[in-house]
PDB file of C-alpha atoms in Angstrom:
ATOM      1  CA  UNK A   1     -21.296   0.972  -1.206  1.00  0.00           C
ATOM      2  CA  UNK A   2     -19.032  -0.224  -4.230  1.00  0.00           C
ATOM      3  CA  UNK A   3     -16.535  -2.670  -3.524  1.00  0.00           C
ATOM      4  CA  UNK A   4     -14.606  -4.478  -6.482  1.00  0.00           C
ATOM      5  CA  UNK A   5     -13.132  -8.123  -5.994  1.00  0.00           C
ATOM      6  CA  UNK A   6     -10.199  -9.891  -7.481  1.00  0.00           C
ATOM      7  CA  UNK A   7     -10.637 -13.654  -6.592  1.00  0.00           C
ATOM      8  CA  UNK A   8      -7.116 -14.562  -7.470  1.00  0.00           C
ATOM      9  CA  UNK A   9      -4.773 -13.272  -4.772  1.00  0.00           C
ATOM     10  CA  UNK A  10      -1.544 -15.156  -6.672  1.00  0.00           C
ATOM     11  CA  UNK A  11      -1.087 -16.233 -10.531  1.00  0.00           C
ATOM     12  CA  UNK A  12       1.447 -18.348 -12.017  1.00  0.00           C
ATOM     13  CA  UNK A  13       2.163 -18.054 -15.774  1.00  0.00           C
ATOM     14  CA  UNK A  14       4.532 -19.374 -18.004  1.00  0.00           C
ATOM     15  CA  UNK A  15       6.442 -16.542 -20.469  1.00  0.00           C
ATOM     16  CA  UNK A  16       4.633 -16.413 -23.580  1.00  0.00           C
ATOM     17  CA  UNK A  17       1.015 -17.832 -22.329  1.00  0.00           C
ATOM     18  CA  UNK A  18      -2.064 -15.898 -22.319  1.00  0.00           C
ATOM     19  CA  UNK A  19      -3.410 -14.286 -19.030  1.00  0.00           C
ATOM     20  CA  UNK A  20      -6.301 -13.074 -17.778  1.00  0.00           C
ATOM     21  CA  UNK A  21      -6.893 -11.684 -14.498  1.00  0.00           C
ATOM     22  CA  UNK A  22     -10.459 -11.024 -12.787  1.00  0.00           C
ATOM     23  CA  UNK A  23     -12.282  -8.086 -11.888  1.00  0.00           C
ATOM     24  CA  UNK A  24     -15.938  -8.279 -10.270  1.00  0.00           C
ATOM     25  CA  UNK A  25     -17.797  -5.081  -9.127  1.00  0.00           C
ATOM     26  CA  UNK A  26     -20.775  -4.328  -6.937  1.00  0.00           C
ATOM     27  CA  UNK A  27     -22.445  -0.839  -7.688  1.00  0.00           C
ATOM     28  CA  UNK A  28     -25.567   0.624  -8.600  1.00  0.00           C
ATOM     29  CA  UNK A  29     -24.565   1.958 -11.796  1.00  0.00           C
ATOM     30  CA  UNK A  30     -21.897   1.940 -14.796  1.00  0.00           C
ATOM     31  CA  UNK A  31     -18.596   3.084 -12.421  1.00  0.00           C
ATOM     32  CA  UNK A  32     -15.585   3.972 -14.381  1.00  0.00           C
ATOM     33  CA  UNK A  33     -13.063   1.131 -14.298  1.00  0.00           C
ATOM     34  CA  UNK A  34      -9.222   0.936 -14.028  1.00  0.00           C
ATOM     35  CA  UNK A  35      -6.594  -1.355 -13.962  1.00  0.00           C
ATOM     36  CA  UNK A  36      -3.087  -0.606 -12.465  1.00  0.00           C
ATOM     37  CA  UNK A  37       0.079  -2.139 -12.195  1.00  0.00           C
ATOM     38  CA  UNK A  38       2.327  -2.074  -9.431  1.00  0.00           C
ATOM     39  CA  UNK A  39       6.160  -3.254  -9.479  1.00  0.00           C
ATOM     40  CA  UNK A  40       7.653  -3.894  -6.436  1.00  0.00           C
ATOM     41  CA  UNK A  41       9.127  -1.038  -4.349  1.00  0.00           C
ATOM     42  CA  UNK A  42       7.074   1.358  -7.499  1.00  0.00           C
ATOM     43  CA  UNK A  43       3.978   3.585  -7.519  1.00  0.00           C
ATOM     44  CA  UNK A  44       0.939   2.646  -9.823  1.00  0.00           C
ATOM     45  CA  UNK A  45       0.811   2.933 -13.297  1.00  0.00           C
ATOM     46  CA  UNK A  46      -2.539   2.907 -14.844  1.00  0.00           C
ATOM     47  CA  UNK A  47      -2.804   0.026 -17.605  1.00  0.00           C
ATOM     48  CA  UNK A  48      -5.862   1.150 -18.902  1.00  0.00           C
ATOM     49  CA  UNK A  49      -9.379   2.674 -18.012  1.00  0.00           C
ATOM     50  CA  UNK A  50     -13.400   2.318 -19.218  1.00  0.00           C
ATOM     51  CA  UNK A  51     -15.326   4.976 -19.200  1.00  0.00           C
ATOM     52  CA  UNK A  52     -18.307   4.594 -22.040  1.00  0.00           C
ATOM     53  CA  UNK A  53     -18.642   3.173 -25.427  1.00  0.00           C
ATOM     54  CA  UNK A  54     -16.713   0.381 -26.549  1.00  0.00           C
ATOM     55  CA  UNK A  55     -16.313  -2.219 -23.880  1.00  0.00           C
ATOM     56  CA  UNK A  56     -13.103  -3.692 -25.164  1.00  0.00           C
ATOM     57  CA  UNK A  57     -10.227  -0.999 -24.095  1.00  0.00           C
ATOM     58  CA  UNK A  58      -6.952  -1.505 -25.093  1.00  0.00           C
ATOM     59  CA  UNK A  59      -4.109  -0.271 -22.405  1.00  0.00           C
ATOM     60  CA  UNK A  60      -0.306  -0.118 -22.838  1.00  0.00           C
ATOM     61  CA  UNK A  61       2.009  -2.674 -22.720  1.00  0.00           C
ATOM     62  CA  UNK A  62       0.027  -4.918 -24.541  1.00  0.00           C
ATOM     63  CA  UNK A  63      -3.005  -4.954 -22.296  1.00  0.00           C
ATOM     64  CA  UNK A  64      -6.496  -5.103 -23.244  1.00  0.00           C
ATOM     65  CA  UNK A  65      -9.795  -5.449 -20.869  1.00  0.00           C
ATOM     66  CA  UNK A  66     -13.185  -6.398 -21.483  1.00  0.00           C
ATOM     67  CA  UNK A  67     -16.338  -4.646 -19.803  1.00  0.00           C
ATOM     68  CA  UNK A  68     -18.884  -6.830 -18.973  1.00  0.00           C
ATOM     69  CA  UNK A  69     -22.527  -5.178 -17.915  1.00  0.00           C
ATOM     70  CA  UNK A  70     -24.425  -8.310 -17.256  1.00  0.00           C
ATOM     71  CA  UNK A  71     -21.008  -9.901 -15.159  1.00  0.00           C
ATOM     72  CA  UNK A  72     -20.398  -6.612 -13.199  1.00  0.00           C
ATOM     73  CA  UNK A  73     -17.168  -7.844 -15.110  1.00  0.00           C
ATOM     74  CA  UNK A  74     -13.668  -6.096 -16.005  1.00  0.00           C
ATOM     75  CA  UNK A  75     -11.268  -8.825 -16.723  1.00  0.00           C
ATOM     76  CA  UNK A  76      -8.079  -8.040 -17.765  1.00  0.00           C
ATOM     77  CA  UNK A  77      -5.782  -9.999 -20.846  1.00  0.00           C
ATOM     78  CA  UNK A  78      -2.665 -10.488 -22.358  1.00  0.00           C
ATOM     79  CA  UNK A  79      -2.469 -12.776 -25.485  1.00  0.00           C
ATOM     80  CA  UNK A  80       1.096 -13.555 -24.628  1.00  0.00           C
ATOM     81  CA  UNK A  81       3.236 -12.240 -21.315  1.00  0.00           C
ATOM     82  CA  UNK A  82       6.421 -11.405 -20.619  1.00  0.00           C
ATOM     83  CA  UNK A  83       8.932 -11.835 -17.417  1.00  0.00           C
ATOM     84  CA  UNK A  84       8.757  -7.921 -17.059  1.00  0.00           C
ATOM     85  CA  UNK A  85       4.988  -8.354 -16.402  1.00  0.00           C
ATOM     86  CA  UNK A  86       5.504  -9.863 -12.656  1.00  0.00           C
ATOM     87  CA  UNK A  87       3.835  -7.660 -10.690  1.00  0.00           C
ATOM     88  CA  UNK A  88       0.556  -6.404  -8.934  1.00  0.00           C
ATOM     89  CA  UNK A  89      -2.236  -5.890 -10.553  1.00  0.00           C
ATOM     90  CA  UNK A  90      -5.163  -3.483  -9.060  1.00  0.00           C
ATOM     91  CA  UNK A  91      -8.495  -3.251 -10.527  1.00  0.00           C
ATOM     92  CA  UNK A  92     -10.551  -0.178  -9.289  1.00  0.00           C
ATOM     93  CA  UNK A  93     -13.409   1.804  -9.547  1.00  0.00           C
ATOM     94  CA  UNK A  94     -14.772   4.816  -9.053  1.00  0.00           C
ATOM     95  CA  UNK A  95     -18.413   6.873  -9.289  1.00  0.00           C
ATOM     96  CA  UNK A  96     -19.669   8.248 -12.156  1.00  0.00           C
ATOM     97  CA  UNK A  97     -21.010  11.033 -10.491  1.00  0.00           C
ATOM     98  CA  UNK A  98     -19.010  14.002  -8.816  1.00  0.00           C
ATOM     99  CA  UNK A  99     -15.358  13.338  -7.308  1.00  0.00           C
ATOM    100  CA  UNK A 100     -15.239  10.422  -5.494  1.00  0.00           C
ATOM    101  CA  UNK A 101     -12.825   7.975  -4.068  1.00  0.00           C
ATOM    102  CA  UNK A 102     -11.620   5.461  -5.982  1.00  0.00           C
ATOM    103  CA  UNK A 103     -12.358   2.040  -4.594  1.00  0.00           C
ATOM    104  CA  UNK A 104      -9.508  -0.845  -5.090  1.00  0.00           C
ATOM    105  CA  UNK A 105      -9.711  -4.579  -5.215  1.00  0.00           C
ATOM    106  CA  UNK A 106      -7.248  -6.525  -2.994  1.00  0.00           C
ATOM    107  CA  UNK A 107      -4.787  -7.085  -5.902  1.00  0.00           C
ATOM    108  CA  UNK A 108      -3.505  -9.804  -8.348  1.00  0.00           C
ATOM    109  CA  UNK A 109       0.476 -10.762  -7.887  1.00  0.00           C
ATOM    110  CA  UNK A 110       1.563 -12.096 -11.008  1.00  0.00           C
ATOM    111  CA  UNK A 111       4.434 -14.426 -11.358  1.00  0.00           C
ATOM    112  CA  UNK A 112       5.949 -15.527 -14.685  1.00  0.00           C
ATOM    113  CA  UNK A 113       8.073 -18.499 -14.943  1.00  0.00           C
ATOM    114  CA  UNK A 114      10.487 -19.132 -17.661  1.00  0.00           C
TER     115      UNK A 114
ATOM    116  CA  UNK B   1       0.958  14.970 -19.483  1.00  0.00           C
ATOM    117  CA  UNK B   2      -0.043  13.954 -16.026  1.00  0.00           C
ATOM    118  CA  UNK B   3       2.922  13.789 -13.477  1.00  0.00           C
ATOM    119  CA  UNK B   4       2.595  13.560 -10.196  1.00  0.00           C
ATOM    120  CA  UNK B   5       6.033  13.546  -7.794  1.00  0.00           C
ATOM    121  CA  UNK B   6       6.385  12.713  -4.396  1.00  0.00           C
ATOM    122  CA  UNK B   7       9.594  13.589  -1.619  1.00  0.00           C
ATOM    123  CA  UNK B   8      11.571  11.933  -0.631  1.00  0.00           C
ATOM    124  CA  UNK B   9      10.982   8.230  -2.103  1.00  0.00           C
ATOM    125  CA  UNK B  10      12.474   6.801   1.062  1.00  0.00           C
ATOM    126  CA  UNK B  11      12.779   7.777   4.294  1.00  0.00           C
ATOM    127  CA  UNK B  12      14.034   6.177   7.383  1.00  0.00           C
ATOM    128  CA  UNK B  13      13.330   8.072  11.112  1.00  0.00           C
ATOM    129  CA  UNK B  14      13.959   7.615  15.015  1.00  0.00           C
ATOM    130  CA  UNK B  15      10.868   6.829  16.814  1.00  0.00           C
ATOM    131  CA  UNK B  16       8.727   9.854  17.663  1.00  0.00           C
ATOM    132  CA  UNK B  17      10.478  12.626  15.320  1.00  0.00           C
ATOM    133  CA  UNK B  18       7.959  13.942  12.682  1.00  0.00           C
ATOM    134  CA  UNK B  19       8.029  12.969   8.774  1.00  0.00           C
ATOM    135  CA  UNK B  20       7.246  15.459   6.192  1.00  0.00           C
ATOM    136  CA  UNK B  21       6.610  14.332   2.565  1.00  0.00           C
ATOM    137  CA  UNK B  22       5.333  15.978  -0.138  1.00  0.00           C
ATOM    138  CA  UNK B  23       3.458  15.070  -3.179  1.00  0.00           C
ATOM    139  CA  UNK B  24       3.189  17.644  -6.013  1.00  0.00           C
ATOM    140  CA  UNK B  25       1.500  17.820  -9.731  1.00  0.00           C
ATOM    141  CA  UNK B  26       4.309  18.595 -12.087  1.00  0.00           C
ATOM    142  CA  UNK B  27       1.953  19.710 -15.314  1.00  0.00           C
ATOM    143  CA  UNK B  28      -1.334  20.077 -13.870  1.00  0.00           C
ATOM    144  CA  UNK B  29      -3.537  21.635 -11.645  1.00  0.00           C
ATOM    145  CA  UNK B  30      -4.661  19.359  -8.715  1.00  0.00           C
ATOM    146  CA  UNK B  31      -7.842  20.930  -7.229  1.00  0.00           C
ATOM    147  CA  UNK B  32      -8.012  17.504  -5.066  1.00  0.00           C
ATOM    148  CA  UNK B  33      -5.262  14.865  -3.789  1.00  0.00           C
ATOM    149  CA  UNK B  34      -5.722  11.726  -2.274  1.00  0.00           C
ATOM    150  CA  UNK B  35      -2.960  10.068   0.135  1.00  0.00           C
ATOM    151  CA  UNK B  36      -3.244   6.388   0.760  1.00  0.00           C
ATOM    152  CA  UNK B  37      -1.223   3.891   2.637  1.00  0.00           C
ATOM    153  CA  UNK B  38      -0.126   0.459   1.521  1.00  0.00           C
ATOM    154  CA  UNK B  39       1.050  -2.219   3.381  1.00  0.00           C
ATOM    155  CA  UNK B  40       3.100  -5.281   2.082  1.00  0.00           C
ATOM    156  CA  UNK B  41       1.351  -7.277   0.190  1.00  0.00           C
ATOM    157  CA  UNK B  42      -2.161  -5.706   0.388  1.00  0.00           C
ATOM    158  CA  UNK B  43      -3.921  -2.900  -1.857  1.00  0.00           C
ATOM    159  CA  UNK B  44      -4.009   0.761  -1.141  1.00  0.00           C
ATOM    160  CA  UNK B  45      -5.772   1.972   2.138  1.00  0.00           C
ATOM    161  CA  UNK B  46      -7.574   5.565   1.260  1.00  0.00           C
ATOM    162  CA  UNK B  47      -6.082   7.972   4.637  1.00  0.00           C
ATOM    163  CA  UNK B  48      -7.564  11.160   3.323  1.00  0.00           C
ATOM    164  CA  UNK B  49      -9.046  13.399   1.076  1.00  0.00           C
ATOM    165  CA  UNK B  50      -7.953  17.162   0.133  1.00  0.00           C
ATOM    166  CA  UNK B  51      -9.284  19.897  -1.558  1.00  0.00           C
ATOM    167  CA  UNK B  52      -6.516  23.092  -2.071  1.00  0.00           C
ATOM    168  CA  UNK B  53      -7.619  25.307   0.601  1.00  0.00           C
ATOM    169  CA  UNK B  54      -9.596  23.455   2.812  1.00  0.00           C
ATOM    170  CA  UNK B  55      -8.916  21.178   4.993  1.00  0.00           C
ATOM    171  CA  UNK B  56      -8.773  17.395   4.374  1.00  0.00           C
ATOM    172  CA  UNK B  57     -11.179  14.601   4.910  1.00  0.00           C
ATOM    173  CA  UNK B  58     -10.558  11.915   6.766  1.00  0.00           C
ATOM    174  CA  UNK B  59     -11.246   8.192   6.496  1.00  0.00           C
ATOM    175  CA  UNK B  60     -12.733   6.394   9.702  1.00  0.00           C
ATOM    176  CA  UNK B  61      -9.860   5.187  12.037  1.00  0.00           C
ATOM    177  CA  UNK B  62      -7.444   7.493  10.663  1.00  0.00           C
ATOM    178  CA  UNK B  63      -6.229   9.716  13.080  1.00  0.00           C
ATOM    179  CA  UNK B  64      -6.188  13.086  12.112  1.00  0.00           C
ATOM    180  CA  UNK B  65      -3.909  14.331  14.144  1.00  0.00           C
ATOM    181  CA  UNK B  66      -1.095  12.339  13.607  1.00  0.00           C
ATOM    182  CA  UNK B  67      -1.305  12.461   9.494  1.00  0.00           C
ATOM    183  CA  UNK B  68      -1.498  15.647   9.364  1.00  0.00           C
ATOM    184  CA  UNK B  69      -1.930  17.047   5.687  1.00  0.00           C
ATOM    185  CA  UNK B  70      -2.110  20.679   4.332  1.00  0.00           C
ATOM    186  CA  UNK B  71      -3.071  21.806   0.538  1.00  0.00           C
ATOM    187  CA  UNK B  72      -1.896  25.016   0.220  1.00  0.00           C
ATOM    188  CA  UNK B  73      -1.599  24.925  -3.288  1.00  0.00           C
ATOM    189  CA  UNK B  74      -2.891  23.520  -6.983  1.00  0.00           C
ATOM    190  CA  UNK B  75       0.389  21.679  -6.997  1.00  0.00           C
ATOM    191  CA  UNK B  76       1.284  20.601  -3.734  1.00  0.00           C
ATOM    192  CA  UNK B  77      -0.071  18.836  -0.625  1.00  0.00           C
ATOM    193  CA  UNK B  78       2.447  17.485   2.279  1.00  0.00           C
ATOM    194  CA  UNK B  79       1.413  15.078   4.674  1.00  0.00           C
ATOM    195  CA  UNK B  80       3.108  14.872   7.690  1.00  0.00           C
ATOM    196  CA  UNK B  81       3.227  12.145  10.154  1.00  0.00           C
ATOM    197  CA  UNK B  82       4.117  13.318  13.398  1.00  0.00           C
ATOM    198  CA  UNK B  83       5.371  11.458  16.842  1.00  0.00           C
ATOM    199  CA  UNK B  84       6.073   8.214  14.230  1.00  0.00           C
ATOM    200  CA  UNK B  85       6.421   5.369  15.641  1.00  0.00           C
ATOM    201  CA  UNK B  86       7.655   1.865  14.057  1.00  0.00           C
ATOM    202  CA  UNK B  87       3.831   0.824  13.310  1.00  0.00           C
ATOM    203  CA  UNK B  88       3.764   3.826  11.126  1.00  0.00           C
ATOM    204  CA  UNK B  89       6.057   2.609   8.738  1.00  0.00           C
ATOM    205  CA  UNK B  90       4.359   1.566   5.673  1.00  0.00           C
ATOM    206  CA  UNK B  91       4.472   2.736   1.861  1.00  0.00           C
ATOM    207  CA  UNK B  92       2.180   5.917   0.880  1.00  0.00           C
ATOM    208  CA  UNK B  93       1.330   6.703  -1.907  1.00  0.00           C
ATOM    209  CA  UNK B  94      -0.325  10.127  -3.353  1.00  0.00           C
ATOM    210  CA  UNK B  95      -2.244  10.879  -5.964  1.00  0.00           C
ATOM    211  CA  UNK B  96      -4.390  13.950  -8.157  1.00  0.00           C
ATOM    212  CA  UNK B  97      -7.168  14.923  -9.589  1.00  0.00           C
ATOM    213  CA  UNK B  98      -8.570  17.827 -11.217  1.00  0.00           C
ATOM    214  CA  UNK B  99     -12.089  19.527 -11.109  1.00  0.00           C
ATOM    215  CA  UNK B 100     -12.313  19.334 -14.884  1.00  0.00           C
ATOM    216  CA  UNK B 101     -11.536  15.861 -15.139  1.00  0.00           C
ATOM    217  CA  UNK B 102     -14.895  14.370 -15.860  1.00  0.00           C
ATOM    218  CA  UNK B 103     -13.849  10.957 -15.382  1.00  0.00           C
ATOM    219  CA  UNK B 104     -12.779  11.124 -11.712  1.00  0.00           C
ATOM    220  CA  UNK B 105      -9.329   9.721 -12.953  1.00  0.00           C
ATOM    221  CA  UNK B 106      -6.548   9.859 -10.697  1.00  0.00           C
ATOM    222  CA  UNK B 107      -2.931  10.361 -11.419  1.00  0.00           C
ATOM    223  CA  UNK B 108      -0.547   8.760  -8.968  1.00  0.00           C
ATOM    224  CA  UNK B 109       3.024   9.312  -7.836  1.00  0.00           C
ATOM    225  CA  UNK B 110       5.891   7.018  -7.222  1.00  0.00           C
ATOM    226  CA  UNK B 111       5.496   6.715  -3.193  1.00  0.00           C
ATOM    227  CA  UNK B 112       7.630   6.886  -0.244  1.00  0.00           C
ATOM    228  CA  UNK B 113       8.398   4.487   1.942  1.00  0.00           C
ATOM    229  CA  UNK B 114       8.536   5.330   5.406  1.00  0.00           C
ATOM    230  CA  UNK B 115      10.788   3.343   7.739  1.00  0.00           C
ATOM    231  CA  UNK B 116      10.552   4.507  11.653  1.00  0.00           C
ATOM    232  CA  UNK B 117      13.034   2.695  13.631  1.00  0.00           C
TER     233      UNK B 117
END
């Protein structure tokens, strides 16, 4: 079964730093990858999503993630943050083949400190 | 493009009355929709599955009979928690997808949080 891990459960950043948050999977094959964001209270928003080709995607707000084959990697960046970036942050995954359920990580809370 | 909506974004309930809330695709054609729960602090919990006109499948340990949820249409599926009861509260969240989405992508709405008191 695919499962996708986020190692950090809680990141501290300072406003303006660069960030990266972790993304491991575990499945047979290329899944297509996702990260969301989640503000408190708020639905997801989808930052940005692989699906083929060129393994650096760029997402909104400034976001950008990097698809590792070899590191069953999907780590997600920001050169610089912002204080409206606290939040959660969900990487997922789902098959390649048919309709099937997307699988989540346990989340990334992000905290930015002035 | 893309917009998924979900009634009402809050609710709060007496102990065992019955919730209804609804989760529809504004601009699109959902063919399946996915309800999940969330509780604080942890990621989304898949409850179910459904496919418009058919009924929905559910994940182990959900009970199917209290989340009850109906697809009646492209745009709309309701799920309905009946007899709630305070462990029920939680956040839910919906989301769609479409047959000719090759990508399996999944468009979410805002959620609802469920209070039962």
């Amino acid at each position: 079964a695919q499962s996708v891990t986020q190692p950090d459960i809680h990141i501290t950043v300072s406003e303006g730093a660069s960030l990266e948050l972790r993304c491991n999977y575990s499945y047979g094959a290329t899944p297509y990858l996702f990260w969301y964001v989640q503000s408190p209270g708020q639905g997801l928003q989808l930052l940005l999503k692989y699906f083929s080709g060129d393994t650096l995607v760029q997402g909104i707000k400034g976001f950008e993630a990097e698809f590792k084959r070899s590191q069953s990697s999907f780590n997600l960046r920001k050169p610089s943050v912002h204080w409206s970036d606290a939040a959660e942050y969900f990487c997922a995954v789902v098959s390649n083949f048919g309709n099937e359920k997307l699988t989540f990580g346990t989340g990334t809370r992000l905290t930015i400190i002035p | 493009g893309a917009v998924v909506s979900q009634h009402p974004s809050r609710v709060i309930c007496k102990s065992g009355t019955s919730v209804k809330i609804e989760c529809r695709s504004l601009d699109f054609q959902a063919t399946t929709m996915f309800w999940y729960r969330q509780f604080p602090k942890k990621s989304l919990m898949l409850m179910a599955t459904s496919n418009e006109g058919s009924k929905a499948t559910y994940e182990q340990g959900v009970e199917k009979d209290k989340f009850l949820i109906n697809h009646a249409s492209l745009t709309l599926s309701t799920l309905t928690v009946t007899s709630a009861h305070p462990e029920d509260s939680s956040f839910y969240i919906c989301s769609a997808g479409t047959s000719g989405n090759p990508y399996n992508e999944q468009f979410f709405g805002p959620g609802t949080r469920l209070t039962v008191l």
